[in-house]
Amino acid sequence: AQSVTQLGSHVSVSEGALVLLRCNYSSSVPPYLFWYVQYPNQGLQLLLKYTTGATLVKGINGFEAEFKKSETSFHLTKPSAHMSDAAEYFCAVSPRKTSYDKVIFGPGTSLSVIP
Amino acid sequence: EAQVTQNPRYLITVTGKKLTVTCSQNMNHEYMSWYRQDPGLGLRQIYYSMNVEVTDKGDVPEGYKVSRKEKRNFPLILESPSPNQTSLYFCASTAGVADYNEQFFGPGTRLTVL
């Protein structure tokens, strides 16, 4: 069965510092990979996704993630944190199938940005 | 505007009092799901639906019911709520494999069962 782990339930960075949120998956076949962000009192919205092709994926708000098959990882980065980046971040995977299958979410990482 | 709507956004109820949380999407998506979000556990799927009148259990279906009589609507029903169902609930929809199963989420319903 597929699973997703996110190292660090809470990460704090200073404003302007690098943001690095870690995500690893377990799957015999690389799945579709997603990062979602949840701002306070809101639903989840898609930051970026990897399906095929270039392994470095750019998303909204300056975030990007790199798929590394050898490490089964899909870490999320942003060069310079902004106060507005404070939120909960979820990594998620979905199997590569020709039919519908569910998305599996990691436990989430809460990002705090210190002024 | 493409969106998933849920109502109510906040609900406080008492043990055993039946309630329904509504969900509607305007993207003509075939697939819809209900998730609950609990601290440290991420999102867990409760039920999902692959089309009208087609529903199936997710990972944590106990204590919940769903129905899909129309493509756009997917209500979540708690026949006899208990305090362990206090949680944040999200409805989501997707076009399925055509969109890599990318989920589109509603704003959430925060439920407290006393």
XYZ file of C-alpha atoms in Angstrom:
229
model
C 0.000 0.000 0.000
C 1.147 3.497 -0.733
C 2.041 5.852 2.073
C 3.326 9.378 2.513
C 5.574 10.730 5.239
C 6.362 14.335 5.984
C 9.371 14.945 8.185
C 8.567 17.543 10.807
C 5.038 18.296 11.881
C 6.067 21.885 12.493
C 8.714 23.998 10.779
C 9.689 27.556 11.668
C 11.709 29.832 9.404
C 12.643 33.484 9.482
C 11.163 35.835 6.942
C 13.431 35.823 3.895
C 14.962 32.433 4.710
C 14.777 29.276 2.645
C 11.715 27.109 3.110
C 12.233 23.349 2.851
C 9.380 20.949 3.576
C 10.134 17.270 3.198
C 7.985 14.577 1.661
C 8.770 10.931 1.007
C 6.495 8.308 -0.446
C 6.515 4.549 -0.581
C 5.371 2.989 -3.817
C 6.771 0.410 -6.207
C 5.820 2.649 -9.135
C 6.301 6.423 -8.869
C 2.865 7.912 -8.310
C 1.402 11.266 -9.229
C 2.642 13.717 -6.602
C 0.965 16.799 -5.181
C 1.540 19.560 -2.677
C -1.498 21.291 -1.217
C -1.594 24.329 1.056
C -4.220 25.105 3.671
C -4.444 28.663 4.950
C -6.247 29.232 8.263
C -9.983 28.607 8.060
C -9.803 27.638 4.422
C -9.904 24.505 2.330
C -6.910 22.955 0.634
C -5.668 24.383 -2.630
C -3.186 22.915 -5.049
C 0.331 24.370 -4.937
C 1.853 22.154 -7.597
C 1.858 18.640 -8.982
C 4.188 16.232 -10.741
C 2.735 13.911 -13.328
C 5.403 13.348 -15.959
C 8.285 15.077 -17.711
C 10.551 17.617 -16.026
C 11.263 16.602 -12.457
C 11.494 20.169 -11.161
C 7.978 21.512 -10.900
C 7.094 25.143 -10.333
C 3.934 26.106 -8.532
C 2.116 29.138 -7.282
C 3.516 31.762 -4.893
C 7.146 30.987 -5.763
C 7.127 27.390 -4.544
C 8.755 24.536 -6.398
C 9.341 20.850 -5.796
C 11.684 18.285 -7.253
C 10.781 14.673 -7.869
C 13.711 12.373 -7.091
C 12.889 8.804 -7.975
C 16.030 7.338 -6.409
C 15.165 8.954 -3.087
C 11.372 8.516 -3.408
C 11.095 12.155 -2.428
C 9.173 15.240 -3.479
C 10.462 18.033 -1.242
C 8.900 21.485 -1.426
C 11.094 24.595 -1.436
C 10.845 28.356 -1.654
C 13.973 30.529 -1.743
C 12.649 33.311 0.473
C 9.849 32.908 2.997
C 7.139 35.508 3.296
C 4.822 36.059 6.227
C 1.894 35.068 4.016
C 3.408 31.576 3.584
C 2.409 30.608 7.119
C 0.018 27.713 6.594
C -0.372 23.940 6.742
C 1.205 22.027 3.850
C 0.193 18.562 2.740
C 2.037 16.229 0.428
C -0.191 13.741 -1.403
C 0.144 10.873 -3.865
C -2.150 9.120 -6.293
C -1.341 5.852 -8.055
C -0.611 5.853 -11.787
C -3.576 3.892 -13.034
C -5.944 3.994 -15.958
C -8.874 4.165 -13.604
C -9.785 6.340 -10.641
C -7.977 5.746 -7.382
C -7.896 7.664 -4.182
C -5.371 10.265 -3.169
C -3.353 9.546 -0.031
C -2.333 12.494 2.088
C 0.603 12.919 4.402
C 0.056 14.119 7.985
C 0.895 17.711 7.129
C 3.566 20.231 8.108
C 2.659 23.483 9.770
C 4.906 26.311 8.592
C 5.494 29.339 10.798
C 7.306 32.412 9.487
C 9.070 34.564 12.070
C 9.373 38.279 11.313
C -16.339 30.303 -10.980
C -15.415 26.641 -10.544
C -15.960 25.680 -6.947
C -16.992 23.185 -4.324
C -19.364 24.502 -1.684
C -20.193 23.060 1.698
C -22.791 23.958 4.281
C -22.763 24.658 7.092
C -19.235 25.923 7.719
C -19.554 25.516 11.460
C -21.843 23.217 13.417
C -22.167 22.421 17.106
C -24.515 19.607 17.984
C -25.194 17.042 20.671
C -24.646 13.307 20.725
C -27.268 11.383 18.787
C -28.864 14.261 16.902
C -28.889 13.432 13.204
C -27.215 15.945 10.915
C -26.406 16.417 7.250
C -23.553 18.366 5.721
C -24.204 19.342 2.136
C -21.666 19.454 -0.671
C -22.087 20.694 -4.204
C -19.695 21.137 -7.152
C -20.206 22.977 -10.416
C -17.383 21.421 -12.451
C -19.355 18.407 -13.721
C -16.882 16.102 -11.958
C -17.763 12.427 -11.795
C -15.845 11.698 -8.619
C -16.515 13.153 -5.191
C -15.128 12.377 -1.748
C -15.527 13.232 1.884
C -12.481 13.581 4.133
C -11.987 14.295 7.778
C -8.947 16.176 9.017
C -7.549 15.536 12.475
C -4.292 16.891 13.950
C -1.312 14.692 13.134
C -3.357 12.385 10.925
C -3.708 14.460 7.781
C -6.790 13.866 5.688
C -8.537 10.520 5.756
C -11.136 9.544 3.225
C -14.551 8.694 4.645
C -16.557 7.833 1.532
C -16.264 8.440 -2.157
C -18.532 8.315 -5.171
C -17.619 7.477 -8.744
C -20.927 8.566 -10.246
C -24.604 8.986 -9.522
C -25.847 6.152 -7.278
C -22.307 4.718 -7.020
C -20.649 5.123 -3.638
C -18.030 3.191 -1.690
C -16.306 3.225 1.660
C -13.052 4.998 2.217
C -10.668 4.464 5.106
C -12.873 5.610 7.996
C -16.541 5.080 7.035
C -17.932 3.977 10.417
C -20.703 6.249 11.660
C -21.235 8.000 8.328
C -23.567 7.677 5.360
C -23.572 9.330 1.960
C -25.799 9.517 -1.068
C -25.315 10.629 -4.673
C -28.687 11.216 -6.291
C -27.433 14.008 -8.515
C -24.026 14.436 -10.087
C -23.349 17.779 -8.448
C -24.381 16.920 -4.877
C -22.823 14.576 -2.338
C -24.220 15.031 1.186
C -22.605 13.520 4.267
C -25.003 12.155 6.864
C -24.284 11.425 10.507
C -27.279 9.431 11.761
C -26.188 9.428 15.404
C -23.152 11.664 15.921
C -20.711 10.912 18.713
C -17.953 13.064 20.228
C -15.242 11.152 18.343
C -16.714 12.565 15.146
C -15.711 16.057 16.217
C -13.453 17.062 13.350
C -12.915 19.255 10.313
C -14.651 17.824 7.251
C -13.850 18.496 3.617
C -15.719 17.610 0.495
C -13.694 17.277 -2.692
C -14.299 16.512 -6.332
C -12.129 15.435 -9.246
C -12.376 14.686 -12.924
C -10.483 11.485 -12.157
C -7.656 10.025 -14.181
C -8.094 12.700 -16.853
C -6.789 15.175 -14.283
C -4.442 12.812 -12.419
C -7.033 12.537 -9.639
C -6.271 16.108 -8.559
C -8.724 17.007 -5.806
C -10.677 20.271 -5.652
C -11.721 21.040 -2.106
C -14.572 22.822 -0.442
C -13.943 25.331 2.370
C -14.525 22.805 5.151
C -17.099 22.207 7.873
C -15.962 22.312 11.466
C -18.169 19.962 13.472
C -18.278 19.751 17.259
C -20.297 16.982 18.895
C -20.941 17.520 22.593
